[in-house]
Amino acid sequence: MAMLNDEIWVELQIGEKMNGNILERRETRKSTTIKDNTTEQVVVVTKSTLALTPLSPTISRDLWTNKIEFLLSVIGYVVDLGNVWRFPYMCYENGGGAFLIPYMIFLCLIGIPMLYLELFLGQFYRCGNITLWGRIAPAMKGIGISSLLIVTAVTLFYTTIIAHALFYLISSFHEIMPWSLCGNSWNTRFCSERMRIHYIHNETIQQVSFNESLLDNQDLQVSSAEEYYNIYMLGIDRSKGLTDLGYVKIDLLFCLITIFILMYICICRGVKGTGKAVYVTAVLPYIVLIILLIQGLSLQGSYAGITYFLKPTYAKLKDMKVWYSAANQIFFTLGPGLSVLTTYGSYNVSTNNCYYDALISVIANFAASFLAGFVVFSALGHMSYR
């Protein structure tokens, strides 16, 4: 800078050096002034230190072995009891085929966008759900913590149901199903058997067998299957309520422990183990449903049940409860907001096209629900016929 007869030069040098977790900053400021052929120099040195937080080591995140394992994992998550049990029931309660109309609408307006959003967020941030929401906004970190608590509760609930299924699976190896008869030690005098077929001299006779004590008061009849579930498996006859839970059922406890062990085996190696387990857990429901459908279509009266399932009652569409039930079914069966989909997406490479993954998963979900509807309503038609 020149000013009249004065000339001034200013030089500034900044140097930084890391010494462990200490950042050293050194500033050198040199000022040169020329005035009346006289040179003056001023050198100012400033040194500062700053303690830094130790950096955590970078941990590489696992990746899915291939695209098929990722898709099967997502499909295995969205296809569950909500498709097999709840969807046919909601159709039955809300006008049969008429329920499919709002269900399809909400599937496109809610299901696909939310599924795509969660897969995208997990794939973009590539971290756990709590850290993910903390990176979006620190104030939203509680969403990740809440979803973790909800997933824990849902896991305990579903694990208990699967333990019940394992209990029935073991019991089904008997030649005669123990829940089909009333002559067992746990049955009460109110027990009634379902319709049975007896073969006498090559002639088929259909009859209903009831306990003689129920002939005067048939309103007190309890099916043998219900007594097997409540009395033999759960043992609720020895409990007075939540304040008196009764004794621990050892056989049911072993079933629950077995399920937890199987779960641990599937997830102990992360996505490497989960990816191999889904080849069974994601495909098996479709195989079982197809087998049950073939068996159901061979039963008398099944056509009437399927007709009820597909025939819409359009008057039901005026009821807002039907639309509410359809939207609720989307959240129940796809399970958005529970951090599972974001976690699955976080193990993908950043270039994966998760939009098509969301479409395929939603289509697979609807196919399972529709197939389960055929299975259940074919059985209902046969029960109605009998």
mmCIF file of C-alpha atoms in Angstrom:
data_model
loop_
_atom_site.group_PDB
_atom_site.id
_atom_site.type_symbol
_atom_site.label_atom_id
_atom_site.label_comp_id
_atom_site.label_asym_id
_atom_site.label_seq_id
_atom_site.Cartn_x
_atom_site.Cartn_y
_atom_site.Cartn_z
ATOM 1 C CA MET A 1 0.000 0.000 0.000
ATOM 2 C CA ALA A 2 1.404 3.391 -0.950
ATOM 3 C CA MET A 3 0.433 6.570 0.828
ATOM 4 C CA LEU A 4 2.188 9.850 -0.143
ATOM 5 C CA ASN A 5 5.824 9.117 0.501
ATOM 6 C CA ASP A 6 5.050 6.093 2.664
ATOM 7 C CA GLU A 7 5.095 2.494 1.483
ATOM 8 C CA ILE A 8 3.888 -0.340 3.685
ATOM 9 C CA TRP A 9 4.008 -4.128 3.045
ATOM 10 C CA VAL A 10 2.244 -6.606 5.309
ATOM 11 C CA GLU A 11 3.034 -10.329 5.185
ATOM 12 C CA LEU A 12 1.016 -12.914 7.084
ATOM 13 C CA GLN A 13 2.034 -16.557 7.457
ATOM 14 C CA ILE A 14 -0.156 -19.150 9.206
ATOM 15 C CA GLY A 15 1.036 -22.647 10.050
ATOM 16 C CA GLU A 16 -0.816 -25.511 11.747
ATOM 17 C CA LYS A 17 0.683 -28.672 13.185
ATOM 18 C CA MET A 18 -0.953 -31.667 14.833
ATOM 19 C CA ASN A 19 0.759 -33.072 17.919
ATOM 20 C CA GLY A 20 -1.354 -35.987 19.074
ATOM 21 C CA ASN A 21 -4.748 -34.515 19.961
ATOM 22 C CA ILE A 22 -3.301 -30.963 20.196
ATOM 23 C CA LEU A 23 -3.647 -28.560 17.296
ATOM 24 C CA GLU A 24 -0.849 -25.935 17.310
ATOM 25 C CA ARG A 25 -1.507 -22.754 15.329
ATOM 26 C CA ARG A 26 1.341 -20.300 14.606
ATOM 27 C CA GLU A 27 0.749 -16.893 13.013
ATOM 28 C CA THR A 28 3.693 -14.714 11.832
ATOM 29 C CA ARG A 29 2.808 -11.141 10.864
ATOM 30 C CA LYS A 30 5.622 -9.007 9.372
ATOM 31 C CA SER A 31 5.092 -5.360 8.578
ATOM 32 C CA THR A 32 7.586 -3.330 6.489
ATOM 33 C CA THR A 33 7.378 0.457 6.312
ATOM 34 C CA ILE A 34 9.451 2.721 4.050
ATOM 35 C CA LYS A 35 9.409 6.389 4.963
ATOM 36 C CA ASP A 36 11.839 9.027 3.818
ATOM 37 C CA ASN A 37 14.271 6.367 2.624
ATOM 38 C CA THR A 38 14.080 4.723 6.049
ATOM 39 C CA THR A 39 12.975 1.094 6.402
ATOM 40 C CA GLU A 40 11.227 -0.177 9.505
ATOM 41 C CA GLN A 41 10.219 -3.818 10.078
ATOM 42 C CA VAL A 42 7.904 -5.189 12.775
ATOM 43 C CA VAL A 43 7.498 -8.955 13.257
ATOM 44 C CA VAL A 44 4.639 -10.268 15.435
ATOM 45 C CA VAL A 45 4.453 -14.021 16.226
ATOM 46 C CA THR A 46 1.252 -15.496 17.716
ATOM 47 C CA LYS A 47 1.070 -19.102 18.905
ATOM 48 C CA SER A 48 -2.078 -20.879 20.112
ATOM 49 C CA THR A 49 -2.998 -24.481 21.008
ATOM 50 C CA LEU A 50 -6.381 -26.217 20.869
ATOM 51 C CA ALA A 51 -7.280 -29.581 22.403
ATOM 52 C CA LEU A 52 -9.289 -31.741 20.005
ATOM 53 C CA THR A 53 -11.710 -34.574 20.785
ATOM 54 C CA PRO A 54 -10.113 -37.928 19.984
ATOM 55 C CA LEU A 55 -11.341 -39.248 16.663
ATOM 56 C CA SER A 56 -13.124 -42.591 16.750
ATOM 57 C CA PRO A 57 -11.724 -45.214 14.433
ATOM 58 C CA THR A 58 -13.636 -45.646 11.192
ATOM 59 C CA ILE A 59 -15.571 -48.920 11.157
ATOM 60 C CA SER A 60 -16.549 -50.210 7.739
ATOM 61 C CA ARG A 61 -20.216 -51.217 7.483
ATOM 62 C CA ASP A 62 -21.087 -54.656 6.192
ATOM 63 C CA LEU A 63 -22.808 -55.031 2.833
ATOM 64 C CA TRP A 64 -25.357 -57.502 1.555
ATOM 65 C CA THR A 65 -23.717 -60.378 -0.270
ATOM 66 C CA ASN A 66 -25.994 -59.832 -3.276
ATOM 67 C CA LYS A 67 -29.164 -58.045 -4.306
ATOM 68 C CA ILE A 68 -31.333 -61.153 -3.924
ATOM 69 C CA GLU A 69 -30.579 -61.466 -0.214
ATOM 70 C CA PHE A 70 -31.524 -57.832 0.355
ATOM 71 C CA LEU A 71 -34.808 -58.191 -1.533
ATOM 72 C CA LEU A 72 -35.697 -61.409 0.265
ATOM 73 C CA SER A 73 -34.954 -59.745 3.616
ATOM 74 C CA VAL A 74 -37.289 -56.850 2.863
ATOM 75 C CA ILE A 75 -39.973 -59.201 1.512
ATOM 76 C CA GLY A 76 -39.595 -61.430 4.562
ATOM 77 C CA TYR A 77 -40.179 -58.365 6.742
ATOM 78 C CA VAL A 78 -43.259 -56.993 4.949
ATOM 79 C CA VAL A 79 -44.871 -60.438 4.592
ATOM 80 C CA ASP A 80 -45.921 -61.653 8.027
ATOM 81 C CA LEU A 81 -48.960 -62.478 10.128
ATOM 82 C CA GLY A 82 -50.599 -59.252 9.002
ATOM 83 C CA ASN A 83 -50.956 -60.757 5.538
ATOM 84 C CA VAL A 84 -51.974 -64.283 6.543
ATOM 85 C CA TRP A 85 -54.305 -63.525 9.450
ATOM 86 C CA ARG A 86 -55.310 -59.877 9.480
ATOM 87 C CA PHE A 87 -55.855 -59.139 5.780
ATOM 88 C CA PRO A 88 -58.516 -61.862 5.235
ATOM 89 C CA TYR A 89 -60.246 -60.799 8.449
ATOM 90 C CA MET A 90 -60.349 -57.148 7.350
ATOM 91 C CA CYS A 91 -61.815 -58.209 3.994
ATOM 92 C CA TYR A 92 -64.466 -60.248 5.783
ATOM 93 C CA GLU A 93 -65.388 -57.350 8.065
ATOM 94 C CA ASN A 94 -65.382 -54.640 5.389
ATOM 95 C CA GLY A 95 -67.365 -55.854 2.427
ATOM 96 C CA GLY A 96 -65.230 -58.555 0.859
ATOM 97 C CA GLY A 97 -63.883 -57.379 -2.496
ATOM 98 C CA ALA A 98 -64.933 -53.785 -1.752
ATOM 99 C CA PHE A 99 -62.123 -53.587 0.797
ATOM 100 C CA LEU A 100 -59.590 -54.153 -1.992
ATOM 101 C CA ILE A 101 -60.446 -50.802 -3.600
ATOM 102 C CA PRO A 102 -59.345 -48.496 -0.719
ATOM 103 C CA TYR A 103 -56.551 -50.937 0.084
ATOM 104 C CA MET A 104 -55.078 -50.589 -3.410
ATOM 105 C CA ILE A 105 -55.444 -46.799 -3.312
ATOM 106 C CA PHE A 106 -53.618 -46.455 0.017
ATOM 107 C CA LEU A 107 -51.037 -48.984 -1.088
ATOM 108 C CA CYS A 108 -50.056 -46.577 -3.897
ATOM 109 C CA LEU A 109 -50.461 -43.327 -1.923
ATOM 110 C CA ILE A 110 -48.913 -44.443 1.387
ATOM 111 C CA GLY A 111 -47.249 -47.826 1.089
ATOM 112 C CA ILE A 112 -44.895 -47.306 -1.855
ATOM 113 C CA PRO A 113 -43.718 -43.759 -0.895
ATOM 114 C CA MET A 114 -43.021 -44.651 2.738
ATOM 115 C CA LEU A 115 -41.252 -47.884 1.859
ATOM 116 C CA TYR A 116 -39.102 -46.043 -0.674
ATOM 117 C CA LEU A 117 -38.374 -43.205 1.765
ATOM 118 C CA GLU A 118 -37.123 -45.504 4.510
ATOM 119 C CA LEU A 119 -34.962 -47.572 2.172
ATOM 120 C CA PHE A 120 -33.517 -44.385 0.696
ATOM 121 C CA LEU A 121 -32.715 -42.810 4.077
ATOM 122 C CA GLY A 122 -30.968 -45.949 5.292
ATOM 123 C CA GLN A 123 -29.003 -46.277 2.053
ATOM 124 C CA PHE A 124 -28.004 -42.590 2.037
ATOM 125 C CA TYR A 125 -26.812 -42.301 5.652
ATOM 126 C CA ARG A 126 -25.588 -45.913 6.023
ATOM 127 C CA CYS A 127 -25.860 -46.021 9.800
ATOM 128 C CA GLY A 128 -28.155 -47.216 12.568
ATOM 129 C CA ASN A 129 -31.573 -45.665 13.056
ATOM 130 C CA ILE A 130 -30.690 -43.621 16.168
ATOM 131 C CA THR A 131 -27.603 -42.125 14.495
ATOM 132 C CA LEU A 132 -29.573 -41.594 11.273
ATOM 133 C CA TRP A 133 -32.203 -39.359 12.840
ATOM 134 C CA GLY A 134 -29.528 -37.566 14.840
ATOM 135 C CA ARG A 135 -27.775 -36.651 11.594
ATOM 136 C CA ILE A 136 -30.990 -35.399 10.014
ATOM 137 C CA ALA A 137 -31.627 -33.180 13.031
ATOM 138 C CA PRO A 138 -30.261 -33.558 16.575
ATOM 139 C CA ALA A 139 -33.735 -32.876 18.000
ATOM 140 C CA MET A 140 -35.127 -35.854 16.035
ATOM 141 C CA LYS A 141 -32.810 -38.399 17.633
ATOM 142 C CA GLY A 142 -35.651 -39.374 19.943
ATOM 143 C CA ILE A 143 -37.467 -40.876 16.937
ATOM 144 C CA GLY A 144 -34.726 -43.465 16.605
ATOM 145 C CA ILE A 145 -34.808 -44.251 20.327
ATOM 146 C CA SER A 146 -38.608 -44.585 20.286
ATOM 147 C CA SER A 147 -38.526 -46.890 17.264
ATOM 148 C CA LEU A 148 -35.979 -49.084 19.066
ATOM 149 C CA LEU A 149 -38.306 -49.448 22.063
ATOM 150 C CA ILE A 150 -41.270 -50.246 19.803
ATOM 151 C CA VAL A 151 -39.297 -52.854 17.857
ATOM 152 C CA THR A 152 -38.263 -54.472 21.143
ATOM 153 C CA ALA A 153 -41.887 -54.757 22.279
ATOM 154 C CA VAL A 154 -43.054 -56.079 18.891
ATOM 155 C CA THR A 155 -40.211 -58.618 18.811
ATOM 156 C CA LEU A 156 -41.175 -59.992 22.229
ATOM 157 C CA PHE A 157 -44.806 -60.188 21.114
ATOM 158 C CA TYR A 158 -44.092 -61.970 17.828
ATOM 159 C CA THR A 159 -41.578 -64.302 19.457
ATOM 160 C CA THR A 160 -44.275 -65.461 21.858
ATOM 161 C CA ILE A 161 -46.682 -66.143 18.987
ATOM 162 C CA ILE A 162 -44.008 -68.120 17.124
ATOM 163 C CA ALA A 163 -43.382 -70.122 20.306
ATOM 164 C CA HIS A 164 -47.088 -71.029 20.316
ATOM 165 C CA ALA A 165 -46.795 -72.109 16.674
ATOM 166 C CA LEU A 166 -43.797 -74.292 17.541
ATOM 167 C CA PHE A 167 -45.831 -75.848 20.366
ATOM 168 C CA TYR A 168 -48.593 -76.758 17.906
ATOM 169 C CA LEU A 169 -46.048 -78.038 15.382
ATOM 170 C CA ILE A 170 -44.646 -80.498 17.895
ATOM 171 C CA SER A 171 -48.143 -81.556 18.983
ATOM 172 C CA SER A 172 -49.229 -82.151 15.378
ATOM 173 C CA PHE A 173 -46.993 -85.225 15.120
ATOM 174 C CA HIS A 174 -49.638 -87.234 16.986
ATOM 175 C CA GLU A 175 -51.717 -89.615 14.900
ATOM 176 C CA ILE A 176 -54.887 -87.899 16.150
ATOM 177 C CA MET A 177 -54.708 -84.188 16.768
ATOM 178 C CA PRO A 178 -55.041 -83.693 20.558
ATOM 179 C CA TRP A 179 -57.216 -80.597 20.119
ATOM 180 C CA SER A 180 -59.840 -82.414 18.036
ATOM 181 C CA LEU A 181 -61.293 -84.624 20.814
ATOM 182 C CA CYS A 182 -62.869 -84.043 24.210
ATOM 183 C CA GLY A 183 -61.676 -87.167 26.006
ATOM 184 C CA ASN A 184 -58.443 -85.631 27.326
ATOM 185 C CA SER A 185 -57.579 -84.927 30.937
ATOM 186 C CA TRP A 186 -57.725 -81.151 30.470
ATOM 187 C CA ASN A 187 -61.198 -81.056 28.898
ATOM 188 C CA THR A 188 -64.181 -79.811 30.895
ATOM 189 C CA ARG A 189 -67.783 -80.946 30.828
ATOM 190 C CA PHE A 190 -68.560 -78.052 28.499
ATOM 191 C CA CYS A 191 -66.258 -79.391 25.774
ATOM 192 C CA SER A 192 -67.763 -80.101 22.343
ATOM 193 C CA GLU A 193 -66.072 -81.814 19.432
ATOM 194 C CA ARG A 194 -66.124 -80.620 15.862
ATOM 195 C CA MET A 195 -67.911 -82.594 13.162
ATOM 196 C CA ARG A 196 -66.322 -85.988 12.572
ATOM 197 C CA ILE A 197 -66.650 -88.589 9.809
ATOM 198 C CA HIS A 198 -67.100 -92.240 10.747
ATOM 199 C CA TYR A 199 -66.851 -95.127 8.334
ATOM 200 C CA ILE A 200 -69.323 -97.910 9.102
ATOM 201 C CA HIS A 201 -69.752 -100.753 6.581
ATOM 202 C CA ASN A 202 -68.314 -98.555 3.813
ATOM 203 C CA GLU A 203 -71.018 -95.949 4.447
ATOM 204 C CA THR A 204 -70.097 -92.398 5.459
ATOM 205 C CA ILE A 205 -72.050 -90.922 8.352
ATOM 206 C CA GLN A 206 -71.515 -87.311 9.403
ATOM 207 C CA GLN A 207 -72.374 -86.462 12.980
ATOM 208 C CA VAL A 208 -71.649 -83.898 15.639
ATOM 209 C CA SER A 209 -70.549 -85.281 19.005
ATOM 210 C CA PHE A 210 -71.473 -83.304 22.127
ATOM 211 C CA ASN A 211 -71.182 -83.972 25.807
ATOM 212 C CA GLU A 212 -74.486 -85.202 27.183
ATOM 213 C CA SER A 213 -74.490 -82.575 29.921
ATOM 214 C CA LEU A 214 -74.696 -79.838 27.297
ATOM 215 C CA LEU A 215 -77.893 -80.984 25.636
ATOM 216 C CA ASP A 216 -80.027 -78.890 27.978
ATOM 217 C CA ASN A 217 -77.858 -75.753 27.711
ATOM 218 C CA GLN A 218 -76.005 -75.605 24.417
ATOM 219 C CA ASP A 219 -74.967 -71.978 24.966
ATOM 220 C CA LEU A 220 -72.196 -73.161 27.305
ATOM 221 C CA GLN A 221 -70.480 -75.273 24.677
ATOM 222 C CA VAL A 222 -66.747 -74.692 24.226
ATOM 223 C CA SER A 223 -64.875 -76.217 21.325
ATOM 224 C CA SER A 224 -62.188 -78.792 22.042
ATOM 225 C CA ALA A 225 -59.660 -76.659 20.109
ATOM 226 C CA GLU A 226 -60.354 -73.650 22.350
ATOM 227 C CA GLU A 227 -59.937 -75.679 25.515
ATOM 228 C CA TYR A 228 -56.674 -77.126 24.191
ATOM 229 C CA TYR A 229 -55.314 -73.629 23.579
ATOM 230 C CA ASN A 230 -56.508 -71.960 26.764
ATOM 231 C CA ILE A 231 -56.287 -74.799 29.295
ATOM 232 C CA TYR A 232 -53.634 -77.225 28.065
ATOM 233 C CA MET A 233 -51.161 -74.898 26.322
ATOM 234 C CA LEU A 234 -51.588 -71.594 28.203
ATOM 235 C CA GLY A 235 -52.895 -73.005 31.497
ATOM 236 C CA ILE A 236 -55.066 -69.956 32.149
ATOM 237 C CA ASP A 237 -57.431 -72.082 34.250
ATOM 238 C CA ARG A 238 -54.845 -71.821 37.034
ATOM 239 C CA SER A 239 -54.654 -68.048 36.864
ATOM 240 C CA LYS A 240 -57.102 -65.476 38.208
ATOM 241 C CA GLY A 241 -55.796 -62.613 36.065
ATOM 242 C CA LEU A 242 -52.784 -60.325 35.765
ATOM 243 C CA THR A 243 -52.402 -60.244 39.548
ATOM 244 C CA ASP A 244 -52.082 -64.050 39.602
ATOM 245 C CA LEU A 245 -50.147 -65.293 36.583
ATOM 246 C CA GLY A 246 -49.996 -68.860 37.873
ATOM 247 C CA TYR A 247 -47.153 -71.286 37.315
ATOM 248 C CA VAL A 248 -44.571 -71.321 34.522
ATOM 249 C CA LYS A 249 -45.374 -73.725 31.689
ATOM 250 C CA ILE A 250 -42.066 -75.566 31.241
ATOM 251 C CA ASP A 251 -42.873 -76.993 27.795
ATOM 252 C CA LEU A 252 -43.983 -73.591 26.502
ATOM 253 C CA LEU A 253 -40.906 -71.983 28.065
ATOM 254 C CA PHE A 254 -38.639 -74.392 26.172
ATOM 255 C CA CYS A 255 -40.412 -73.461 22.933
ATOM 256 C CA LEU A 256 -39.785 -69.780 23.637
ATOM 257 C CA ILE A 257 -36.106 -70.386 24.448
ATOM 258 C CA THR A 258 -35.749 -72.387 21.223
ATOM 259 C CA ILE A 259 -37.132 -69.494 19.180
ATOM 260 C CA PHE A 260 -34.701 -67.037 20.799
ATOM 261 C CA ILE A 261 -31.794 -69.383 20.058
ATOM 262 C CA LEU A 262 -32.848 -69.680 16.419
ATOM 263 C CA MET A 263 -33.142 -65.897 16.187
ATOM 264 C CA TYR A 264 -29.649 -65.458 17.597
ATOM 265 C CA ILE A 265 -28.217 -67.968 15.123
ATOM 266 C CA CYS A 266 -29.763 -65.991 12.260
ATOM 267 C CA ILE A 267 -28.481 -62.564 13.340
ATOM 268 C CA CYS A 268 -25.218 -63.273 15.175
ATOM 269 C CA ARG A 269 -23.177 -62.810 11.977
ATOM 270 C CA GLY A 270 -25.048 -59.701 10.871
ATOM 271 C CA VAL A 271 -26.272 -59.451 7.306
ATOM 272 C CA LYS A 272 -24.016 -62.331 6.291
ATOM 273 C CA GLY A 273 -26.102 -64.698 8.403
ATOM 274 C CA THR A 274 -29.449 -62.980 7.927
ATOM 275 C CA GLY A 275 -29.003 -63.016 4.171
ATOM 276 C CA LYS A 276 -28.708 -66.808 4.203
ATOM 277 C CA ALA A 277 -31.672 -67.331 6.547
ATOM 278 C CA VAL A 278 -34.091 -65.355 4.361
ATOM 279 C CA TYR A 279 -33.789 -67.924 1.591
ATOM 280 C CA VAL A 280 -35.993 -70.055 3.852
ATOM 281 C CA THR A 281 -37.986 -67.540 5.897
ATOM 282 C CA ALA A 282 -39.036 -65.383 2.926
ATOM 283 C CA VAL A 283 -39.848 -68.156 0.452
ATOM 284 C CA LEU A 284 -41.473 -70.669 2.818
ATOM 285 C CA PRO A 285 -44.694 -68.638 3.434
ATOM 286 C CA TYR A 286 -45.486 -68.616 -0.296
ATOM 287 C CA ILE A 287 -44.860 -72.361 -0.585
ATOM 288 C CA VAL A 288 -47.091 -73.115 2.411
ATOM 289 C CA LEU A 289 -49.853 -70.811 1.141
ATOM 290 C CA ILE A 290 -49.815 -72.462 -2.282
ATOM 291 C CA ILE A 291 -50.051 -75.930 -0.694
ATOM 292 C CA LEU A 292 -52.930 -74.810 1.518
ATOM 293 C CA LEU A 293 -54.665 -73.202 -1.457
ATOM 294 C CA ILE A 294 -54.501 -76.413 -3.491
ATOM 295 C CA GLN A 295 -55.888 -78.337 -0.544
ATOM 296 C CA GLY A 296 -58.575 -75.702 0.091
ATOM 297 C CA LEU A 297 -59.789 -75.649 -3.518
ATOM 298 C CA SER A 298 -60.336 -79.398 -3.346
ATOM 299 C CA LEU A 299 -62.854 -78.993 -0.501
ATOM 300 C CA GLN A 300 -66.595 -78.842 -1.073
ATOM 301 C CA GLY A 301 -68.058 -75.363 -0.741
ATOM 302 C CA SER A 302 -64.746 -73.562 -1.211
ATOM 303 C CA TYR A 303 -66.017 -71.810 -4.338
ATOM 304 C CA ALA A 304 -68.727 -70.029 -2.332
ATOM 305 C CA GLY A 305 -66.144 -68.655 0.087
ATOM 306 C CA ILE A 306 -63.885 -67.385 -2.694
ATOM 307 C CA THR A 307 -66.896 -65.776 -4.375
ATOM 308 C CA TYR A 308 -67.645 -63.883 -1.157
ATOM 309 C CA PHE A 309 -64.005 -62.797 -0.997
ATOM 310 C CA LEU A 310 -63.983 -61.385 -4.526
ATOM 311 C CA LYS A 311 -67.563 -60.088 -4.781
ATOM 312 C CA PRO A 312 -67.556 -56.443 -3.634
ATOM 313 C CA THR A 313 -70.248 -54.872 -1.494
ATOM 314 C CA TYR A 314 -70.048 -51.341 -2.864
ATOM 315 C CA ALA A 315 -72.351 -49.929 -0.187
ATOM 316 C CA LYS A 316 -69.516 -50.473 2.292
ATOM 317 C CA LEU A 317 -67.406 -47.855 0.499
ATOM 318 C CA LYS A 318 -69.640 -45.147 1.976
ATOM 319 C CA ASP A 319 -68.473 -46.125 5.440
ATOM 320 C CA MET A 320 -65.354 -44.241 6.516
ATOM 321 C CA LYS A 321 -64.438 -47.132 8.797
ATOM 322 C CA VAL A 322 -63.609 -49.200 5.711
ATOM 323 C CA TRP A 323 -61.176 -46.539 4.470
ATOM 324 C CA TYR A 324 -59.651 -46.202 7.917
ATOM 325 C CA SER A 325 -59.217 -49.977 8.143
ATOM 326 C CA ALA A 326 -57.534 -50.063 4.718
ATOM 327 C CA ALA A 327 -55.034 -47.346 5.676
ATOM 328 C CA ASN A 328 -54.405 -49.040 9.013
ATOM 329 C CA GLN A 329 -53.744 -52.339 7.251
ATOM 330 C CA ILE A 330 -51.023 -50.689 5.138
ATOM 331 C CA PHE A 331 -49.119 -49.588 8.244
ATOM 332 C CA PHE A 332 -49.736 -52.907 9.978
ATOM 333 C CA THR A 333 -48.437 -55.109 7.176
ATOM 334 C CA LEU A 334 -45.625 -52.978 5.672
ATOM 335 C CA GLY A 335 -44.330 -51.869 9.071
ATOM 336 C CA PRO A 336 -42.945 -48.410 8.185
ATOM 337 C CA GLY A 337 -41.550 -46.261 10.976
ATOM 338 C CA LEU A 338 -40.063 -49.150 12.953
ATOM 339 C CA SER A 339 -36.450 -48.625 11.793
ATOM 340 C CA VAL A 340 -36.221 -52.092 10.239
ATOM 341 C CA LEU A 341 -36.364 -50.895 6.627
ATOM 342 C CA THR A 342 -33.841 -48.109 7.243
ATOM 343 C CA THR A 343 -31.507 -50.647 8.846
ATOM 344 C CA TYR A 344 -31.840 -53.003 5.883
ATOM 345 C CA GLY A 345 -31.186 -50.137 3.471
ATOM 346 C CA SER A 346 -28.081 -49.044 5.375
ATOM 347 C CA TYR A 347 -26.273 -52.222 4.302
ATOM 348 C CA ASN A 348 -26.660 -51.340 0.608
ATOM 349 C CA VAL A 349 -24.143 -49.594 -1.615
ATOM 350 C CA SER A 350 -24.975 -45.942 -2.252
ATOM 351 C CA THR A 351 -25.629 -46.549 -5.964
ATOM 352 C CA ASN A 352 -28.352 -49.165 -5.411
ATOM 353 C CA ASN A 353 -31.703 -48.361 -7.053
ATOM 354 C CA CYS A 354 -33.923 -48.686 -3.993
ATOM 355 C CA TYR A 355 -36.980 -47.366 -5.858
ATOM 356 C CA TYR A 356 -37.386 -50.643 -7.739
ATOM 357 C CA ASP A 357 -36.708 -52.519 -4.508
ATOM 358 C CA ALA A 358 -39.667 -50.740 -2.903
ATOM 359 C CA LEU A 359 -41.936 -51.559 -5.859
ATOM 360 C CA ILE A 360 -40.989 -55.237 -5.862
ATOM 361 C CA SER A 361 -41.476 -55.513 -2.087
ATOM 362 C CA VAL A 362 -44.925 -53.896 -2.202
ATOM 363 C CA ILE A 363 -46.016 -56.177 -5.060
ATOM 364 C CA ALA A 364 -44.777 -59.231 -3.141
ATOM 365 C CA ASN A 365 -46.664 -58.012 -0.067
ATOM 366 C CA PHE A 366 -49.919 -57.632 -1.986
ATOM 367 C CA ALA A 367 -49.458 -61.028 -3.667
ATOM 368 C CA ALA A 368 -49.063 -62.717 -0.278
ATOM 369 C CA SER A 369 -52.151 -60.946 1.103
ATOM 370 C CA PHE A 370 -54.249 -61.855 -1.936
ATOM 371 C CA LEU A 371 -53.061 -65.460 -1.841
ATOM 372 C CA ALA A 372 -53.835 -65.703 1.879
ATOM 373 C CA GLY A 373 -57.320 -64.368 1.148
ATOM 374 C CA PHE A 374 -57.971 -67.245 -1.255
ATOM 375 C CA VAL A 375 -56.666 -69.760 1.298
ATOM 376 C CA VAL A 376 -58.735 -68.484 4.214
ATOM 377 C CA PHE A 377 -61.980 -67.911 2.312
ATOM 378 C CA SER A 378 -61.807 -71.310 0.629
ATOM 379 C CA ALA A 379 -61.643 -72.829 4.128
ATOM 380 C CA LEU A 380 -64.493 -70.587 5.323
ATOM 381 C CA GLY A 381 -66.601 -71.687 2.377
ATOM 382 C CA HIS A 382 -66.016 -75.320 3.294
ATOM 383 C CA MET A 383 -66.891 -74.674 6.949
ATOM 384 C CA SER A 384 -70.087 -72.935 5.861
ATOM 385 C CA TYR A 385 -70.960 -75.893 3.636
ATOM 386 C CA ARG A 386 -70.491 -78.389 6.456
#
